[in-house]
mmCIF file of C-alpha atoms in Angstrom:
data_model
loop_
_atom_site.group_PDB
_atom_site.id
_atom_site.type_symbol
_atom_site.label_atom_id
_atom_site.label_comp_id
_atom_site.label_asym_id
_atom_site.label_seq_id
_atom_site.Cartn_x
_atom_site.Cartn_y
_atom_site.Cartn_z
ATOM 1 C CA MET A 709 0.000 0.000 0.000
ATOM 2 C CA ARG A 710 2.838 2.428 0.768
ATOM 3 C CA LEU A 711 4.436 1.788 -2.639
ATOM 4 C CA VAL A 712 1.102 2.434 -4.367
ATOM 5 C CA SER A 713 0.642 5.662 -2.411
ATOM 6 C CA LEU A 714 4.175 6.824 -3.263
ATOM 7 C CA PHE A 715 3.640 6.073 -6.963
ATOM 8 C CA ILE A 716 0.366 8.018 -7.068
ATOM 9 C CA LEU A 717 1.814 11.009 -5.208
ATOM 10 C CA SER A 718 4.815 11.080 -7.569
ATOM 11 C CA MET A 719 2.551 10.961 -10.609
ATOM 12 C CA LEU A 720 0.335 13.726 -9.221
ATOM 13 C CA PHE A 721 3.380 15.917 -8.642
ATOM 14 C CA TYR A 722 4.531 15.402 -12.216
ATOM 15 C CA PHE A 723 1.178 16.246 -13.771
ATOM 16 C CA SER A 724 0.675 19.254 -11.487
ATOM 17 C CA LEU A 725 4.109 20.612 -12.377
ATOM 18 C CA HIS A 726 3.493 20.027 -16.069
ATOM 19 C CA ALA A 727 0.151 21.807 -15.901
ATOM 20 C CA GLN A 728 1.660 24.817 -14.121
ATOM 21 C CA GLN A 729 4.457 25.242 -16.633
ATOM 22 C CA THR A 730 2.404 24.935 -19.819
ATOM 23 C CA ASN A 731 -0.931 26.493 -18.781
ATOM 24 C CA LYS A 732 -0.099 29.216 -16.271
ATOM 25 C CA ASP A 733 -2.537 31.725 -17.842
ATOM 26 C CA SER A 734 -5.167 29.251 -18.957
ATOM 27 C CA VAL A 735 -7.137 29.260 -15.689
ATOM 28 C CA LEU A 736 -7.410 33.046 -15.612
ATOM 29 C CA LEU A 737 -8.601 33.103 -19.221
ATOM 30 C CA ALA A 738 -11.192 30.385 -18.530
ATOM 31 C CA LEU A 739 -12.563 32.258 -15.517
ATOM 32 C CA LYS A 740 -13.453 35.169 -17.814
ATOM 33 C CA ALA A 741 -15.983 32.958 -19.614
ATOM 34 C CA LYS A 742 -19.663 32.920 -18.675
ATOM 35 C CA PRO A 743 -20.218 30.502 -15.745
ATOM 36 C CA GLU A 744 -22.622 27.624 -16.341
ATOM 37 C CA PRO A 745 -24.320 25.383 -13.741
ATOM 38 C CA TYR A 746 -22.469 22.201 -12.880
ATOM 39 C CA LEU A 747 -23.906 19.155 -11.095
ATOM 40 C CA ALA A 748 -22.263 15.750 -10.724
ATOM 41 C CA PHE A 749 -22.154 12.502 -8.769
ATOM 42 C CA HIS A 750 -18.731 11.361 -7.572
ATOM 43 C CA ASN A 751 -17.794 7.829 -6.611
ATOM 44 C CA ARG A 752 -14.382 6.497 -5.725
ATOM 45 C CA ASN A 753 -12.950 3.188 -4.690
ATOM 46 C CA THR A 754 -10.845 3.803 -1.607
ATOM 47 C CA PHE A 755 -9.493 1.805 1.326
ATOM 48 C CA ILE A 756 -10.076 1.543 5.068
ATOM 49 C CA GLN A 757 -7.006 -0.115 6.551
ATOM 50 C CA SER A 758 -6.570 -2.265 3.395
ATOM 51 C CA ASN A 759 -10.310 -3.020 3.104
ATOM 52 C CA ARG A 760 -11.781 -1.620 -0.106
ATOM 53 C CA THR A 761 -14.898 0.541 0.131
ATOM 54 C CA ARG A 762 -16.640 3.257 -1.897
ATOM 55 C CA LEU A 763 -16.860 6.962 -1.219
ATOM 56 C CA TYR A 764 -19.845 8.720 -2.800
ATOM 57 C CA GLY A 765 -20.412 12.421 -3.307
ATOM 58 C CA LEU A 766 -22.970 14.863 -4.663
ATOM 59 C CA VAL A 767 -21.461 18.133 -5.900
ATOM 60 C CA GLY A 768 -22.741 21.300 -7.491
ATOM 61 C CA GLY A 769 -21.175 24.530 -8.673
ATOM 62 C CA VAL A 770 -20.184 26.322 -11.848
ATOM 63 C CA SER A 771 -18.153 25.443 -14.929
ATOM 64 C CA PHE A 772 -16.136 27.950 -16.973
ATOM 65 C CA ASN A 773 -15.795 27.057 -20.641
ATOM 66 C CA GLU A 774 -15.619 23.334 -19.690
ATOM 67 C CA LYS A 775 -12.069 23.994 -18.540
ATOM 68 C CA VAL A 776 -12.381 25.021 -14.890
ATOM 69 C CA LYS A 777 -15.007 23.720 -12.453
ATOM 70 C CA LEU A 778 -15.621 25.196 -8.998
ATOM 71 C CA TYR A 779 -17.930 23.234 -6.723
ATOM 72 C CA ALA A 780 -19.029 22.253 -3.231
ATOM 73 C CA GLY A 781 -20.200 18.814 -2.209
ATOM 74 C CA ILE A 782 -21.071 16.296 0.479
ATOM 75 C CA TYR A 783 -19.362 12.907 0.735
ATOM 76 C CA GLY A 784 -19.756 9.672 2.660
ATOM 77 C CA TYR A 785 -19.045 5.949 2.495
ATOM 78 C CA GLY A 786 -21.583 3.886 0.592
ATOM 79 C CA ASN A 787 -21.246 1.119 3.161
ATOM 80 C CA ALA A 788 -19.651 1.464 6.571
ATOM 81 C CA ASP A 789 -16.622 -0.753 7.115
ATOM 82 C CA ARG A 790 -17.470 -3.617 9.500
ATOM 83 C CA THR A 791 -14.706 -5.690 11.072
ATOM 84 C CA LEU A 792 -14.864 -8.474 13.667
ATOM 85 C CA LEU A 793 -12.225 -7.847 16.333
ATOM 86 C CA PRO A 794 -10.944 -9.981 19.226
ATOM 87 C CA TYR A 795 -11.269 -7.044 21.584
ATOM 88 C CA LEU A 796 -10.952 -7.961 25.253
ATOM 89 C CA LYS A 797 -10.913 -4.353 26.470
ATOM 90 C CA PHE A 798 -14.710 -4.349 26.712
ATOM 91 C CA GLY A 799 -14.840 -7.694 28.532
ATOM 92 C CA GLU A 800 -16.040 -9.470 25.378
ATOM 93 C CA ASP A 801 -14.424 -12.253 23.369
ATOM 94 C CA SER A 802 -15.020 -10.262 20.192
ATOM 95 C CA VAL A 803 -16.832 -7.145 19.038
ATOM 96 C CA VAL A 804 -17.883 -5.627 15.723
ATOM 97 C CA ARG A 805 -16.145 -2.376 14.851
ATOM 98 C CA THR A 806 -17.870 -0.107 12.342
ATOM 99 C CA ILE A 807 -16.032 2.800 10.712
ATOM 100 C CA ASN A 808 -17.896 5.511 8.833
ATOM 101 C CA THR A 809 -17.184 9.037 7.643
ATOM 102 C CA SER A 810 -18.904 12.052 6.128
ATOM 103 C CA ASN A 811 -17.635 15.455 5.078
ATOM 104 C CA PHE A 812 -18.355 18.710 3.274
ATOM 105 C CA SER A 813 -15.756 19.807 0.727
ATOM 106 C CA LEU A 814 -14.897 22.672 -1.597
ATOM 107 C CA GLY A 815 -13.189 21.706 -4.823
ATOM 108 C CA LEU A 816 -12.004 22.622 -8.268
ATOM 109 C CA GLU A 817 -10.947 20.769 -11.380
ATOM 110 C CA TYR A 818 -8.719 22.155 -14.102
ATOM 111 C CA ASN A 819 -8.738 20.451 -17.505
ATOM 112 C CA PHE A 820 -5.216 21.137 -18.696
ATOM 113 C CA TYR A 821 -5.074 18.904 -21.798
ATOM 114 C CA ARG A 822 -7.498 18.177 -24.615
ATOM 115 C CA ASN A 823 -6.987 16.307 -27.889
ATOM 116 C CA GLY A 824 -10.130 15.435 -29.804
ATOM 117 C CA ARG A 825 -12.351 13.293 -27.579
ATOM 118 C CA PHE A 826 -9.659 12.800 -24.944
ATOM 119 C CA SER A 827 -8.910 15.181 -22.066
ATOM 120 C CA LEU A 828 -7.058 15.254 -18.742
ATOM 121 C CA GLY A 829 -7.961 17.152 -15.591
ATOM 122 C CA VAL A 830 -6.459 17.781 -12.150
ATOM 123 C CA PRO A 831 -9.024 17.877 -9.309
ATOM 124 C CA ALA A 832 -8.287 19.218 -5.831
ATOM 125 C CA GLN A 833 -10.467 19.387 -2.721
ATOM 126 C CA ILE A 834 -10.352 20.415 0.907
ATOM 127 C CA GLY A 835 -13.125 19.887 3.434
ATOM 128 C CA VAL A 836 -14.149 19.247 6.998
ATOM 129 C CA GLY A 837 -16.045 16.294 8.406
ATOM 130 C CA SER A 838 -16.129 13.534 10.978
ATOM 131 C CA VAL A 839 -15.022 9.935 11.372
ATOM 132 C CA GLN A 840 -17.066 7.581 13.568
ATOM 133 C CA TYR A 841 -15.781 4.436 15.249
ATOM 134 C CA ASP A 842 -18.602 2.303 16.685
ATOM 135 C CA TYR A 843 -18.073 -0.861 18.776
ATOM 136 C CA ARG A 844 -20.925 -3.316 19.446
ATOM 137 C CA LYS A 845 -21.459 -6.778 20.878
ATOM 138 C CA VAL A 846 -21.534 -9.455 18.194
ATOM 139 C CA LYS A 847 -24.734 -11.240 19.230
ATOM 140 C CA SER A 848 -26.918 -8.569 20.803
ATOM 141 C CA GLY A 849 -25.722 -5.555 18.830
ATOM 142 C CA ILE A 850 -25.527 -3.531 22.066
ATOM 143 C CA ARG A 851 -23.191 -0.567 21.690
ATOM 144 C CA LEU A 852 -20.084 -0.711 23.860
ATOM 145 C CA SER A 853 -18.434 2.496 22.696
ATOM 146 C CA LYS A 854 -18.715 5.221 20.077
ATOM 147 C CA ARG A 855 -15.991 7.696 19.207
ATOM 148 C CA ASP A 856 -16.193 10.673 16.860
ATOM 149 C CA TYR A 857 -13.201 12.502 15.443
ATOM 150 C CA ILE A 858 -12.992 15.710 13.428
ATOM 151 C CA THR A 859 -11.090 15.345 10.149
ATOM 152 C CA VAL A 860 -9.921 17.663 7.377
ATOM 153 C CA PRO A 861 -9.780 15.646 4.133
ATOM 154 C CA ILE A 862 -7.503 16.940 1.371
ATOM 155 C CA GLU A 863 -7.587 15.323 -2.055
ATOM 156 C CA SER A 864 -5.848 15.613 -5.386
ATOM 157 C CA GLY A 865 -5.583 13.361 -8.383
ATOM 158 C CA ILE A 866 -5.618 13.013 -12.141
ATOM 159 C CA ASN A 867 -8.764 12.341 -14.199
ATOM 160 C CA ALA A 868 -8.971 11.118 -17.797
ATOM 161 C CA TYR A 869 -12.065 11.598 -19.976
ATOM 162 C CA PHE A 870 -13.056 10.105 -23.331
ATOM 163 C CA SER A 871 -16.274 11.470 -24.813
ATOM 164 C CA ILE A 872 -18.538 9.032 -26.663
ATOM 165 C CA LEU A 873 -21.482 11.352 -27.248
ATOM 166 C CA SER A 874 -21.831 15.084 -26.613
ATOM 167 C CA TRP A 875 -23.289 14.381 -23.157
ATOM 168 C CA THR A 876 -21.622 11.153 -21.982
ATOM 169 C CA GLY A 877 -18.371 9.214 -22.073
ATOM 170 C CA LEU A 878 -15.828 7.232 -20.106
ATOM 171 C CA LYS A 879 -14.019 8.558 -17.049
ATOM 172 C CA GLY A 880 -11.169 7.147 -15.002
ATOM 173 C CA GLY A 881 -8.948 8.585 -12.331
ATOM 174 C CA VAL A 882 -6.473 7.999 -9.513
ATOM 175 C CA GLY A 883 -5.514 10.146 -6.565
ATOM 176 C CA TYR A 884 -4.845 10.341 -2.863
ATOM 177 C CA ARG A 885 -7.123 11.312 0.034
ATOM 178 C CA LEU A 886 -5.229 12.669 3.041
ATOM 179 C CA ASN A 887 -7.173 12.856 6.310
ATOM 180 C CA LEU A 888 -5.741 15.363 8.763
ATOM 181 C CA GLY A 889 -6.734 15.074 12.408
ATOM 182 C CA ASN A 890 -6.599 12.554 15.228
ATOM 183 C CA VAL A 891 -4.511 9.408 14.726
ATOM 184 C CA GLU A 892 -7.667 7.317 14.226
ATOM 185 C CA ALA A 893 -8.944 9.728 11.562
ATOM 186 C CA ALA A 894 -5.551 9.798 9.842
ATOM 187 C CA LYS A 895 -5.681 6.004 9.460
ATOM 188 C CA LEU A 896 -8.291 6.512 6.731
ATOM 189 C CA SER A 897 -5.802 8.321 4.473
ATOM 190 C CA SER A 898 -5.399 6.221 1.332
ATOM 191 C CA PRO A 899 -5.139 6.165 -2.464
ATOM 192 C CA TYR A 900 -8.342 6.120 -4.495
ATOM 193 C CA TYR A 901 -9.328 5.208 -8.034
ATOM 194 C CA ASN A 902 -12.466 5.342 -10.142
ATOM 195 C CA ILE A 903 -13.640 4.186 -13.541
ATOM 196 C CA GLY A 904 -17.033 4.436 -15.175
ATOM 197 C CA LEU A 905 -19.332 6.684 -17.176
ATOM 198 C CA TYR A 906 -19.768 10.419 -16.827
ATOM 199 C CA ILE A 907 -22.825 12.433 -17.848
ATOM 200 C CA SER A 908 -22.889 16.122 -18.709
ATOM 201 C CA ILE A 909 -26.326 17.280 -17.553
ATOM 202 C CA LYS A 910 -25.976 20.583 -19.444
ATOM 203 C CA ASN A 911 -25.180 18.849 -22.752
ATOM 204 C CA LEU A 912 -27.910 16.257 -22.139
ATOM 205 C CA VAL A 913 -30.530 18.978 -21.691
ATOM 206 C CA GLN A 914 -29.331 20.694 -24.863
ATOM 207 C CA GLU A 915 -29.511 17.389 -26.747
ATOM 208 C CA ILE A 916 -33.081 16.822 -25.585
ATOM 209 C CA LYS A 917 -34.091 20.369 -26.596
ATOM 210 C CA ASN A 918 -32.630 19.846 -30.052
#
């Protein structure tokens, strides 16, 4: 896992540096364009202490010339991580530990490369939220302990897009989610990846009108 994280961070640094050197004025030019509404669903495969899970988000904001997106969103795990632990601290042979998280984030994405149907973008986010650790008895489900921690998640990555139609296409990306805060919250820092379809609601509405 550490080697994967190091590889992703190195790749992100390279792409970020490349984007800064070749497109230093591009963001400012894009921000002069007329802003258009932007709405999207985010989903990422991430890890909780080596266990894979999914992080979902609903975001909304504005897009400038399809080059710069500014947005705010809410995020949370699709399914809380449940692990059976031999945990004698509570006087039990074993307990079920559930880990969950939710957060509010502000973000942007800069599309720094486009060639025909293919484009690349660098997203970045910072937010604030909470991480919950819940411990319960295996048989009865009675709660033994619940702990909440404040976290500040910071994310960056690289996204690749390939348009199939004017309003939809393929999307894939990798990145890293860093959770700042208590030691228990920081344990949820991990790489993430996603692959699937994207839908441009603006272009879809225009297609329907036409």
